[in-house]
CSV table of C-alpha atoms in Angstrom, one decimal:
chain,number,residue,atom,x,y,z
Y,1,UNK,CA,-48.5,16.9,-37.5
Y,2,UNK,CA,-46.4,14.5,-35.5
Y,3,UNK,CA,-44.1,15.8,-32.8
Y,4,UNK,CA,-40.4,14.8,-32.5
Y,5,UNK,CA,-38.1,15.5,-29.6
Y,6,UNK,CA,-34.4,16.0,-29.0
Y,7,UNK,CA,-32.1,17.6,-26.4
Y,8,UNK,CA,-28.7,19.0,-27.0
Y,9,UNK,CA,-25.9,21.0,-25.3
Y,10,UNK,CA,-25.0,22.6,-28.6
Y,11,UNK,CA,-26.2,26.2,-28.8
Y,12,UNK,CA,-24.7,28.1,-31.8
Y,13,UNK,CA,-26.1,29.7,-34.9
Y,14,UNK,CA,-24.1,27.5,-37.2
Y,15,UNK,CA,-25.6,24.3,-35.7
Y,16,UNK,CA,-28.3,23.1,-38.0
Y,17,UNK,CA,-30.6,20.1,-38.5
Y,18,UNK,CA,-30.9,18.6,-41.9
Y,19,UNK,CA,-34.4,17.3,-43.0
Y,20,UNK,CA,-34.6,14.9,-46.0
Y,21,UNK,CA,-37.8,14.0,-47.8
Y,22,UNK,CA,-37.6,10.3,-48.9
Y,23,UNK,CA,-40.0,8.3,-51.0
Y,24,UNK,CA,-40.2,4.6,-50.5
Y,25,UNK,CA,-41.4,2.1,-53.1
Y,26,UNK,CA,-41.0,-1.4,-54.2
Y,27,UNK,CA,-39.2,-2.8,-57.2
Y,28,UNK,CA,-40.7,-5.4,-59.4
Y,29,UNK,CA,-38.8,-8.1,-57.5
Y,30,UNK,CA,-40.3,-6.8,-54.2
Y,31,UNK,CA,-37.1,-5.2,-53.0
Y,32,UNK,CA,-37.4,-1.9,-51.1
Y,33,UNK,CA,-36.4,1.2,-53.2
Y,34,UNK,CA,-35.6,4.5,-51.5
Y,35,UNK,CA,-35.5,7.8,-53.5
Y,36,UNK,CA,-34.5,11.2,-52.1
Y,37,UNK,CA,-36.9,13.9,-53.1
Y,38,UNK,CA,-35.1,16.9,-51.6
Y,39,UNK,CA,-33.8,18.3,-48.3
Y,40,UNK,CA,-34.0,21.3,-46.1
Y,41,UNK,CA,-31.8,23.1,-43.6
Y,42,UNK,CA,-33.4,23.9,-40.3
Y,43,UNK,CA,-31.7,26.6,-38.3
Y,44,UNK,CA,-32.2,25.6,-34.6
Y,45,UNK,CA,-30.7,28.7,-32.9
Y,46,UNK,CA,-30.8,32.4,-33.7
Y,47,UNK,CA,-27.9,34.7,-34.1
Y,48,UNK,CA,-27.7,35.0,-30.3
Y,49,UNK,CA,-26.3,31.8,-28.9
Y,50,UNK,CA,-27.8,32.4,-25.5
Y,51,UNK,CA,-31.4,32.7,-26.7
Y,52,UNK,CA,-32.7,29.6,-28.6
Y,53,UNK,CA,-36.2,29.7,-30.0
Y,54,UNK,CA,-38.4,30.3,-27.0
Y,55,UNK,CA,-41.9,30.7,-28.5
Y,56,UNK,CA,-44.0,28.4,-30.7
Y,57,UNK,CA,-44.2,29.8,-34.2
Y,58,UNK,CA,-45.3,28.1,-37.4
Y,59,UNK,CA,-42.6,28.2,-40.1
Y,60,UNK,CA,-42.0,26.9,-43.5
Y,61,UNK,CA,-38.9,25.0,-44.5
Y,62,UNK,CA,-37.7,25.4,-48.0
Y,63,UNK,CA,-36.5,22.3,-49.8
Y,64,UNK,CA,-33.5,22.0,-52.1
Y,65,UNK,CA,-32.9,19.6,-55.0
Y,66,UNK,CA,-30.5,16.7,-54.4
Y,67,UNK,CA,-29.5,15.0,-51.2
Y,68,UNK,CA,-27.9,16.2,-48.0
Y,69,UNK,CA,-24.6,14.8,-49.1
Y,70,UNK,CA,-24.3,18.0,-51.2
Y,71,UNK,CA,-23.5,19.9,-47.9
Y,72,UNK,CA,-20.2,18.1,-47.8
Y,73,UNK,CA,-19.0,19.7,-51.0
Y,74,UNK,CA,-15.9,21.8,-50.4
Y,75,UNK,CA,-17.3,24.8,-52.4
Y,76,UNK,CA,-20.2,25.3,-50.0
Y,77,UNK,CA,-19.6,28.0,-47.4
Y,78,UNK,CA,-21.9,29.6,-44.8
Y,79,UNK,CA,-24.5,30.6,-45.3
Y,80,UNK,CA,-25.1,27.6,-47.5
Y,81,UNK,CA,-28.6,28.8,-48.4
Y,82,UNK,CA,-27.2,31.6,-50.4
Y,83,UNK,CA,-24.8,29.4,-52.4
Y,84,UNK,CA,-25.2,29.3,-56.2
Y,85,UNK,CA,-24.7,25.5,-56.0
Y,86,UNK,CA,-28.0,25.1,-54.1
Y,87,UNK,CA,-31.2,24.9,-56.2
Y,88,UNK,CA,-34.6,25.5,-54.5
Y,89,UNK,CA,-37.5,23.3,-55.3
Y,90,UNK,CA,-40.4,25.5,-56.6
Y,91,UNK,CA,-43.7,25.5,-54.7
Y,92,UNK,CA,-42.4,22.9,-52.2
Y,93,UNK,CA,-41.9,23.3,-48.5
Y,94,UNK,CA,-42.5,21.7,-45.1
Y,95,UNK,CA,-44.4,23.4,-42.3
Y,96,UNK,CA,-43.0,22.9,-38.8
Y,97,UNK,CA,-43.1,24.4,-35.3
Y,98,UNK,CA,-40.0,24.5,-33.1
Y,99,UNK,CA,-40.4,25.1,-29.4
Y,100,UNK,CA,-38.9,24.2,-26.0
Y,101,UNK,CA,-40.4,21.2,-24.1
Y,102,UNK,CA,-39.4,21.4,-20.4
Y,103,UNK,CA,-41.2,18.1,-19.4
Y,104,UNK,CA,-38.6,16.2,-21.4
Y,105,UNK,CA,-35.8,17.2,-19.0
Y,106,UNK,CA,-36.3,14.4,-16.4
Y,107,UNK,CA,-35.9,11.9,-19.2
Y,108,UNK,CA,-32.6,13.2,-20.5
Y,109,UNK,CA,-30.7,10.1,-19.1
Y,110,UNK,CA,-32.8,7.8,-21.2
Y,111,UNK,CA,-32.4,9.5,-24.6
Y,112,UNK,CA,-28.9,10.1,-26.0
Y,113,UNK,CA,-28.1,13.7,-26.8
Y,114,UNK,CA,-28.8,15.0,-30.4
Y,115,UNK,CA,-31.0,11.9,-31.1
Y,116,UNK,CA,-34.3,12.8,-32.7
Y,117,UNK,CA,-37.0,10.5,-31.3
Y,118,UNK,CA,-40.8,10.3,-31.9
Y,119,UNK,CA,-43.3,10.4,-29.0
Y,120,UNK,CA,-44.7,7.2,-30.5
Y,121,UNK,CA,-41.4,5.4,-30.2
Y,122,UNK,CA,-41.1,3.2,-27.2
Y,123,UNK,CA,-38.2,4.5,-25.0
Y,124,UNK,CA,-36.9,1.8,-22.6
Y,125,UNK,CA,-37.4,3.1,-19.0
Y,126,UNK,CA,-40.6,5.0,-19.8
Y,127,UNK,CA,-44.2,3.8,-19.2
Y,128,UNK,CA,-46.8,3.9,-21.9
Y,129,UNK,CA,-48.8,7.2,-21.9
Y,130,UNK,CA,-52.2,7.7,-20.5
Y,131,UNK,CA,-55.1,8.3,-22.8
Y,132,UNK,CA,-55.3,7.9,-26.5
Y,133,UNK,CA,-52.5,10.4,-27.5
Y,134,UNK,CA,-49.9,7.6,-27.7
Y,135,UNK,CA,-47.2,10.2,-27.0
Y,136,UNK,CA,-44.9,9.0,-24.2
Y,137,UNK,CA,-42.7,12.1,-24.3
Y,138,UNK,CA,-45.4,14.7,-23.9
Y,139,UNK,CA,-45.5,14.0,-20.2
Y,140,UNK,CA,-42.9,11.2,-19.5
Y,141,UNK,CA,-43.7,8.7,-16.8
Y,142,UNK,CA,-40.9,6.5,-15.6
Y,143,UNK,CA,-40.6,2.8,-14.7
Y,144,UNK,CA,-39.6,2.1,-11.2
Y,145,UNK,CA,-35.9,1.4,-10.9
Y,146,UNK,CA,-34.4,-1.4,-8.9
Y,147,UNK,CA,-31.0,-1.7,-7.2
Y,148,UNK,CA,-28.7,-4.5,-8.3
Y,149,UNK,CA,-25.5,-5.6,-6.4
Y,150,UNK,CA,-22.6,-7.3,-8.0
Y,151,UNK,CA,-19.9,-9.0,-5.9
Y,152,UNK,CA,-17.2,-11.7,-6.1
Y,153,UNK,CA,-16.3,-10.3,-9.5
Y,154,UNK,CA,-13.3,-11.5,-11.4
Y,155,UNK,CA,-11.8,-11.7,-14.9
Y,156,UNK,CA,-10.0,-14.6,-16.5
Y,157,UNK,CA,-7.8,-13.9,-19.5
Y,158,UNK,CA,-6.3,-16.6,-21.7
Y,159,UNK,CA,-4.0,-18.4,-22.0
Y,160,UNK,CA,-3.0,-16.7,-18.7
Y,161,UNK,CA,-3.0,-13.2,-17.3
Y,162,UNK,CA,0.8,-13.0,-17.6
Y,163,UNK,CA,0.9,-14.1,-21.3
Y,164,UNK,CA,-2.1,-11.9,-22.2
Y,165,UNK,CA,-0.4,-8.8,-20.8
Y,166,UNK,CA,3.0,-9.7,-22.4
Y,167,UNK,CA,1.4,-9.9,-25.8
Y,168,UNK,CA,-0.6,-6.7,-25.2
Y,169,UNK,CA,2.7,-4.8,-24.4
Y,170,UNK,CA,4.3,-6.3,-27.5
Y,171,UNK,CA,1.5,-5.1,-29.7
Y,172,UNK,CA,1.6,-1.6,-28.3
Y,173,UNK,CA,5.4,-1.4,-28.8
Y,174,UNK,CA,4.9,-2.6,-32.4
Y,175,UNK,CA,2.2,-0.1,-33.0
Y,176,UNK,CA,4.3,2.8,-31.8
Y,177,UNK,CA,7.1,1.7,-34.1
Y,178,UNK,CA,4.9,1.6,-37.1
Y,179,UNK,CA,3.6,5.1,-36.2
Y,180,UNK,CA,7.1,6.5,-36.4
Y,181,UNK,CA,7.7,6.8,-32.6
Y,182,UNK,CA,11.1,6.1,-31.2
Y,183,UNK,CA,11.7,2.3,-30.7
Y,184,UNK,CA,10.7,1.0,-27.3
Y,185,UNK,CA,11.6,-2.2,-25.5
Y,186,UNK,CA,9.4,-4.5,-23.4
Y,187,UNK,CA,10.8,-2.9,-20.3
Y,188,UNK,CA,9.9,0.7,-21.3
Y,189,UNK,CA,6.1,0.2,-21.1
Y,190,UNK,CA,4.4,-1.2,-18.1
Y,191,UNK,CA,0.9,-1.7,-16.8
Y,192,UNK,CA,-0.1,1.1,-14.3
Y,193,UNK,CA,-3.7,0.1,-13.6
Y,194,UNK,CA,-6.3,-2.4,-14.7
Y,195,UNK,CA,-9.7,-0.7,-14.6
Y,196,UNK,CA,-13.3,-1.9,-14.9
Y,197,UNK,CA,-16.0,0.5,-16.3
Y,198,UNK,CA,-19.5,-0.6,-15.3
Y,199,UNK,CA,-22.7,1.1,-16.5
Y,200,UNK,CA,-26.4,0.5,-17.2
Y,201,UNK,CA,-27.4,0.7,-20.9
Y,202,UNK,CA,-31.0,1.0,-22.1
Y,203,UNK,CA,-30.4,0.0,-25.7
Y,204,UNK,CA,-30.1,3.7,-26.8
Y,205,UNK,CA,-27.3,4.8,-24.6
Y,206,UNK,CA,-25.7,4.7,-21.1
Y,207,UNK,CA,-28.2,5.7,-18.5
Y,208,UNK,CA,-25.5,7.2,-16.3
Y,209,UNK,CA,-21.8,7.8,-16.4
Y,210,UNK,CA,-20.0,4.5,-15.9
Y,211,UNK,CA,-18.5,3.6,-12.5
Y,212,UNK,CA,-14.8,3.1,-12.7
Y,213,UNK,CA,-13.0,0.8,-10.2
Y,214,UNK,CA,-9.6,-0.7,-10.1
Y,215,UNK,CA,-9.0,-4.5,-10.6
Y,216,UNK,CA,-6.0,-6.2,-9.1
Y,217,UNK,CA,-4.4,-9.6,-9.7
Y,218,UNK,CA,-5.7,-12.2,-7.3
Y,219,UNK,CA,-2.1,-13.0,-6.3
Y,220,UNK,CA,-1.7,-9.5,-5.0
Y,221,UNK,CA,-4.8,-9.7,-2.9
Y,222,UNK,CA,-3.5,-12.9,-1.3
Y,223,UNK,CA,-0.1,-11.4,-0.6
Y,224,UNK,CA,-1.5,-8.3,1.1
Y,225,UNK,CA,-4.0,-10.3,3.2
Y,226,UNK,CA,-1.9,-13.1,4.6
Y,227,UNK,CA,1.8,-13.1,5.3
Y,228,UNK,CA,1.8,-16.8,6.1
Y,229,UNK,CA,0.1,-17.5,2.8
Y,230,UNK,CA,2.6,-15.4,0.9
Y,231,UNK,CA,5.4,-17.8,2.0
Y,232,UNK,CA,3.5,-20.6,0.4
Y,233,UNK,CA,2.8,-18.6,-2.7
Y,234,UNK,CA,6.5,-17.9,-3.2
Y,235,UNK,CA,7.2,-21.6,-3.4
Y,236,UNK,CA,4.5,-22.3,-6.0
Y,237,UNK,CA,4.2,-19.1,-8.0
Y,238,UNK,CA,5.1,-20.8,-11.2
Y,239,UNK,CA,2.2,-23.2,-10.9
Y,240,UNK,CA,-0.3,-20.6,-9.9
Y,241,UNK,CA,0.5,-17.9,-12.5
Y,242,UNK,CA,-1.4,-19.8,-15.2
Y,243,UNK,CA,-4.6,-19.5,-13.1
Y,244,UNK,CA,-4.2,-15.9,-12.0
Y,245,UNK,CA,-7.2,-13.7,-12.4
Y,246,UNK,CA,-8.1,-10.1,-12.0
Y,247,UNK,CA,-10.5,-9.5,-9.0
Y,248,UNK,CA,-12.6,-6.6,-7.7
Y,249,UNK,CA,-12.1,-6.4,-3.9
Y,250,UNK,CA,-15.3,-4.4,-3.4
Y,251,UNK,CA,-18.9,-4.7,-4.6
Y,252,UNK,CA,-20.8,-2.7,-7.2
Y,253,UNK,CA,-24.1,-1.1,-6.6
Y,254,UNK,CA,-26.3,-0.2,-9.6
Y,255,UNK,CA,-29.5,1.7,-8.6
Y,256,UNK,CA,-30.4,2.6,-12.2
Y,257,UNK,CA,-31.6,-0.8,-13.4
Y,258,UNK,CA,-35.2,-1.2,-14.7
Y,259,UNK,CA,-37.1,-4.4,-15.3
Y,260,UNK,CA,-37.1,-4.0,-19.1
Y,261,UNK,CA,-35.7,-6.4,-21.7
Y,262,UNK,CA,-33.6,-3.6,-23.2
Y,263,UNK,CA,-31.8,-2.7,-20.0
Y,264,UNK,CA,-28.4,-4.3,-19.6
Y,265,UNK,CA,-25.2,-4.0,-17.6
Y,266,UNK,CA,-22.1,-3.3,-19.6
Y,267,UNK,CA,-18.6,-4.2,-18.4
Y,268,UNK,CA,-15.5,-2.7,-20.0
Y,269,UNK,CA,-12.0,-3.8,-19.1
Y,270,UNK,CA,-9.4,-1.0,-19.6
Y,271,UNK,CA,-5.7,-1.1,-19.2
Y,272,UNK,CA,-3.6,2.0,-18.3
Y,273,UNK,CA,0.0,2.1,-19.4
Y,274,UNK,CA,2.8,4.5,-18.7
Y,275,UNK,CA,4.2,6.5,-21.6
Y,276,UNK,CA,7.6,7.8,-20.7
Y,277,UNK,CA,8.3,11.4,-21.6
Y,278,UNK,CA,10.4,11.8,-24.7
Y,279,UNK,CA,9.6,8.5,-26.3
Y,280,UNK,CA,8.3,10.4,-29.3
Y,281,UNK,CA,11.7,11.9,-29.9
Y,282,UNK,CA,11.1,15.2,-28.1
Y,283,UNK,CA,12.9,16.1,-24.9
Y,284,UNK,CA,11.0,15.7,-21.7
Y,285,UNK,CA,9.4,18.8,-20.3
Y,286,UNK,CA,6.6,19.8,-17.9
Y,287,UNK,CA,4.2,19.9,-20.9
Y,288,UNK,CA,4.8,16.1,-21.4
Y,289,UNK,CA,3.2,15.2,-18.1
Y,290,UNK,CA,-0.1,14.7,-19.9
Y,291,UNK,CA,1.5,11.9,-21.8
Y,292,UNK,CA,2.4,9.8,-18.8
Y,293,UNK,CA,-0.6,7.6,-19.1
Y,294,UNK,CA,-2.4,6.1,-22.1
Y,295,UNK,CA,-5.6,4.0,-21.7
Y,296,UNK,CA,-6.7,1.1,-23.9
Y,297,UNK,CA,-10.0,-0.8,-23.8
Y,298,UNK,CA,-9.2,-4.5,-24.2
Y,299,UNK,CA,-12.4,-6.4,-23.5
Y,300,UNK,CA,-16.1,-5.8,-22.9
Y,301,UNK,CA,-19.2,-7.8,-22.1
Y,302,UNK,CA,-23.0,-7.2,-21.9
Y,303,UNK,CA,-25.3,-8.9,-19.4
Y,304,UNK,CA,-29.1,-8.8,-19.8
Y,305,UNK,CA,-30.4,-10.0,-16.4
Y,306,UNK,CA,-33.5,-12.2,-16.3
Y,307,UNK,CA,-36.4,-10.0,-15.1
Y,308,UNK,CA,-37.5,-12.6,-12.5
Y,309,UNK,CA,-34.0,-13.3,-11.2
Y,310,UNK,CA,-33.3,-12.3,-7.6
Y,311,UNK,CA,-29.8,-13.6,-7.0
Y,312,UNK,CA,-27.4,-16.1,-8.6
Y,313,UNK,CA,-24.1,-16.6,-10.4
Y,314,UNK,CA,-23.1,-15.5,-13.9
Y,315,UNK,CA,-20.3,-16.2,-16.3
Y,316,UNK,CA,-20.0,-14.1,-19.5
Y,317,UNK,CA,-17.6,-14.5,-22.4
Y,318,UNK,CA,-15.6,-11.3,-23.0
Y,319,UNK,CA,-15.8,-9.6,-26.4
Y,320,UNK,CA,-13.2,-7.8,-28.4
Y,321,UNK,CA,-11.8,-7.1,-31.9
Y,322,UNK,CA,-13.9,-5.6,-34.7
Y,323,UNK,CA,-17.4,-6.2,-33.2
Y,324,UNK,CA,-19.6,-3.3,-32.4
Y,325,UNK,CA,-19.4,-2.3,-28.7
Y,326,UNK,CA,-21.5,0.1,-26.6
Y,327,UNK,CA,-18.7,2.7,-26.3
Y,328,UNK,CA,-18.0,2.7,-30.0
Y,329,UNK,CA,-14.3,2.7,-29.5
Y,330,UNK,CA,-11.3,0.6,-30.6
Y,331,UNK,CA,-10.9,-2.7,-28.8
Y,332,UNK,CA,-7.9,-5.0,-28.6
Y,333,UNK,CA,-7.8,-8.0,-31.0
Y,334,UNK,CA,-9.2,-11.4,-30.1
Y,335,UNK,CA,-7.5,-14.7,-30.7
Y,336,UNK,CA,-7.9,-16.3,-34.1
Y,337,UNK,CA,-10.9,-18.8,-33.9
Y,338,UNK,CA,-10.2,-20.6,-37.2
Y,339,UNK,CA,-9.0,-23.8,-35.5
Y,340,UNK,CA,-11.2,-23.5,-32.3
Y,341,UNK,CA,-14.2,-25.5,-31.4
Y,342,UNK,CA,-17.5,-23.8,-30.5
Y,343,UNK,CA,-16.9,-24.5,-26.8
Y,344,UNK,CA,-13.4,-22.9,-26.9
Y,345,UNK,CA,-14.6,-19.9,-28.9
Y,346,UNK,CA,-16.9,-19.0,-25.9
Y,347,UNK,CA,-14.0,-18.5,-23.5
Y,348,UNK,CA,-10.8,-18.0,-25.4
Y,349,UNK,CA,-11.2,-14.2,-25.4
Y,350,UNK,CA,-11.6,-14.4,-21.6
Y,351,UNK,CA,-14.5,-14.5,-19.2
Y,352,UNK,CA,-16.1,-12.4,-16.4
Y,353,UNK,CA,-17.7,-14.0,-13.5
Y,354,UNK,CA,-19.7,-12.6,-10.6
Y,355,UNK,CA,-22.5,-13.1,-8.2
Y,356,UNK,CA,-25.5,-10.8,-8.1
Y,357,UNK,CA,-28.5,-9.9,-5.9
Y,358,UNK,CA,-31.1,-7.2,-6.0
Y,359,UNK,CA,-33.9,-5.6,-4.0
Y,360,UNK,CA,-32.0,-4.3,-1.0
Y,361,UNK,CA,-29.5,-1.5,-0.4
Y,362,UNK,CA,-26.9,-3.7,1.2
Y,363,UNK,CA,-25.1,-6.5,-0.7
Y,364,UNK,CA,-25.2,-10.1,0.4
Y,365,UNK,CA,-22.2,-12.0,1.6
Y,366,UNK,CA,-21.1,-15.3,0.0
Y,367,UNK,CA,-18.6,-17.5,1.8
Y,368,UNK,CA,-16.9,-18.7,-1.4
Y,369,UNK,CA,-14.2,-16.6,-2.8
Y,370,UNK,CA,-13.1,-16.3,-6.5
Y,371,UNK,CA,-11.1,-19.6,-6.4
Y,372,UNK,CA,-13.8,-21.7,-4.9
Y,373,UNK,CA,-16.5,-20.0,-7.1
Y,374,UNK,CA,-14.5,-20.8,-10.2
Y,375,UNK,CA,-14.4,-24.5,-9.2
Y,376,UNK,CA,-18.1,-24.7,-8.7
Y,377,UNK,CA,-19.1,-22.8,-11.9
Y,378,UNK,CA,-16.9,-24.3,-14.6
Y,379,UNK,CA,-19.7,-26.3,-16.3
Y,380,UNK,CA,-22.9,-24.3,-16.1
Y,381,UNK,CA,-22.3,-21.0,-14.3
Y,382,UNK,CA,-25.2,-19.0,-15.9
Y,383,UNK,CA,-28.1,-20.3,-13.9
Y,384,UNK,CA,-29.5,-17.4,-11.8
Y,385,UNK,CA,-30.1,-19.5,-8.7
Y,386,UNK,CA,-29.1,-19.3,-5.1
Y,387,UNK,CA,-30.3,-17.6,-1.9
Y,388,UNK,CA,-29.1,-14.4,-0.3
Y,389,UNK,CA,-26.7,-14.9,2.6
Y,390,UNK,CA,-26.5,-12.8,5.8
Y,391,UNK,CA,-25.9,-9.1,5.3
Y,392,UNK,CA,-22.3,-7.8,5.5
Y,393,UNK,CA,-21.2,-4.4,6.6
Y,394,UNK,CA,-20.5,-2.1,3.7
Y,395,UNK,CA,-17.4,-0.7,5.3
Y,396,UNK,CA,-15.9,-4.2,5.5
Y,397,UNK,CA,-16.0,-4.9,1.8
Y,398,UNK,CA,-15.0,-1.4,0.4
Y,399,UNK,CA,-11.3,-2.3,0.3
Y,400,UNK,CA,-10.8,-1.9,-3.4
Y,401,UNK,CA,-9.6,1.5,-4.8
Y,402,UNK,CA,-12.1,3.4,-6.8
Y,403,UNK,CA,-10.6,4.4,-10.2
Y,404,UNK,CA,-9.3,6.3,-11.8
Y,405,UNK,CA,-6.4,6.1,-9.3
Y,406,UNK,CA,-3.9,8.1,-11.4
Y,407,UNK,CA,-2.6,11.6,-10.7
Y,408,UNK,CA,-4.3,14.6,-12.3
Y,409,UNK,CA,-1.5,15.1,-14.7
Y,410,UNK,CA,-1.7,11.5,-15.9
Y,411,UNK,CA,-5.4,11.6,-16.3
Y,412,UNK,CA,-5.1,14.6,-18.6
Y,413,UNK,CA,-4.1,12.2,-21.3
Y,414,UNK,CA,-6.9,11.3,-23.6
Y,415,UNK,CA,-7.6,7.6,-24.3
Y,416,UNK,CA,-5.4,6.3,-27.2
Y,417,UNK,CA,-6.5,3.6,-29.5
Y,418,UNK,CA,-4.6,0.6,-30.7
Y,419,UNK,CA,-3.5,0.2,-34.3
Y,420,UNK,CA,-6.1,-0.7,-37.0
Y,421,UNK,CA,-4.3,-4.0,-37.3
Y,422,UNK,CA,-5.5,-5.1,-33.9
Y,423,UNK,CA,-8.8,-3.3,-33.6
Y,424,UNK,CA,-11.5,-1.5,-35.4
Y,425,UNK,CA,-13.9,1.4,-34.8
Y,426,UNK,CA,-17.6,0.7,-35.5
Y,427,UNK,CA,-19.9,3.3,-36.9
Y,428,UNK,CA,-22.1,5.1,-34.4
Y,429,UNK,CA,-25.4,3.3,-34.2
Y,430,UNK,CA,-27.7,1.8,-31.5
Y,431,UNK,CA,-26.4,-1.3,-29.8
Y,432,UNK,CA,-28.0,-4.4,-31.4
Y,433,UNK,CA,-26.8,-6.8,-28.8
Y,434,UNK,CA,-28.9,-5.1,-26.1
Y,435,UNK,CA,-32.2,-6.2,-27.7
Y,436,UNK,CA,-33.4,-3.3,-28.9
Y,437,UNK,CA,-26.6,13.0,-21.6
Y,438,UNK,CA,-27.6,15.6,-20.6
Y,439,UNK,CA,-28.0,19.1,-22.1
Y,440,UNK,CA,-29.7,22.4,-21.2
Y,441,UNK,CA,-31.6,22.8,-24.4
Y,442,UNK,CA,-34.8,20.8,-25.0
Y,443,UNK,CA,-36.7,21.1,-28.2
Y,444,UNK,CA,-39.8,19.7,-29.8
Y,445,UNK,CA,-40.3,19.7,-33.5
Y,446,UNK,CA,-43.7,19.0,-35.0
């Protein structure tokens, strides 16, 4: 018998696991052929939601003819085992044991909730087991984490930040019109915040909840820091608008990184817009406060650090459109690449650039700002080279607001997606581009 493990926050008698017996074979041409031999319904919890199975007990699972797709039939109602549409397979069953497995609890952050995994499966972040058992989840042992620091981080959007945001607003207004919402003009919607979500991903899921910080246009940073510089900016604002970028005025600290090829850092750029009360045709009221803000993810990027790298500079192309992404959500469209060269395709959706260091609890200071760094990294900015500079006081660099910076009533709004024309939702599956949650209930099935 082979043990399988999972953890879940679900605890209800109607929550079941479906087990399917599948036979694999080869056709005459060598192609793989899969044939369903039957399925069973495993009741994980008893009639009392507060008391899941607490003792090990051998049980037999009866199998039914057909495939689990039969459970989606509208004529089936609970309990489905008693339905006349379900046909038992005679003299056929599976033996199993369902019991809690407390040693799995410290590894919750490495295994997504409700994912059934084998102890023989290699989980990024866990060490290989001792002895000959080969079961890494029986007594999980963890790889040693390292702390990574990201600083001098900024986004470049094309053809310019101003043009990008203008088109984004136009698409949102057009989407609302197609959905039957009252017509809006370009002055009705406005950008409230530009946020960056940063999290560590181990190829199966996010290791911890993403950090959320607020990005600001570089021009705004210059205006707030230097009154004399603001006078010069006013005279040349037209020329500098095309080169405007979004910057992070603080550094990011990621203590969850592990030296494993599957571990990666995921960046997600999110825009927050106002949604004036009553735009849907209803009168404004206190209940419409939750509609004052709507969030849209517009770009994302994934960085797999080199395991030997200590510090350096990185530039990554931003992703968008219909590609699969770690959050499995709708993402703003990307420019058409039908007439673009391979070099242009790498940057026309935008770029994210930053400097990184690791190994200490205080970030390193680099004299060059975003403008100077862009000039020095236009050609080959991905080489992880460079040496750490003198340590800078943490309090001196924490001048960027930590998002979300909206009011509680505005944050009550759930993220809204863009129209299918400009985005697409991928199916839930492990993230292929990364090379490879916690709950109170821990179960082991064998």
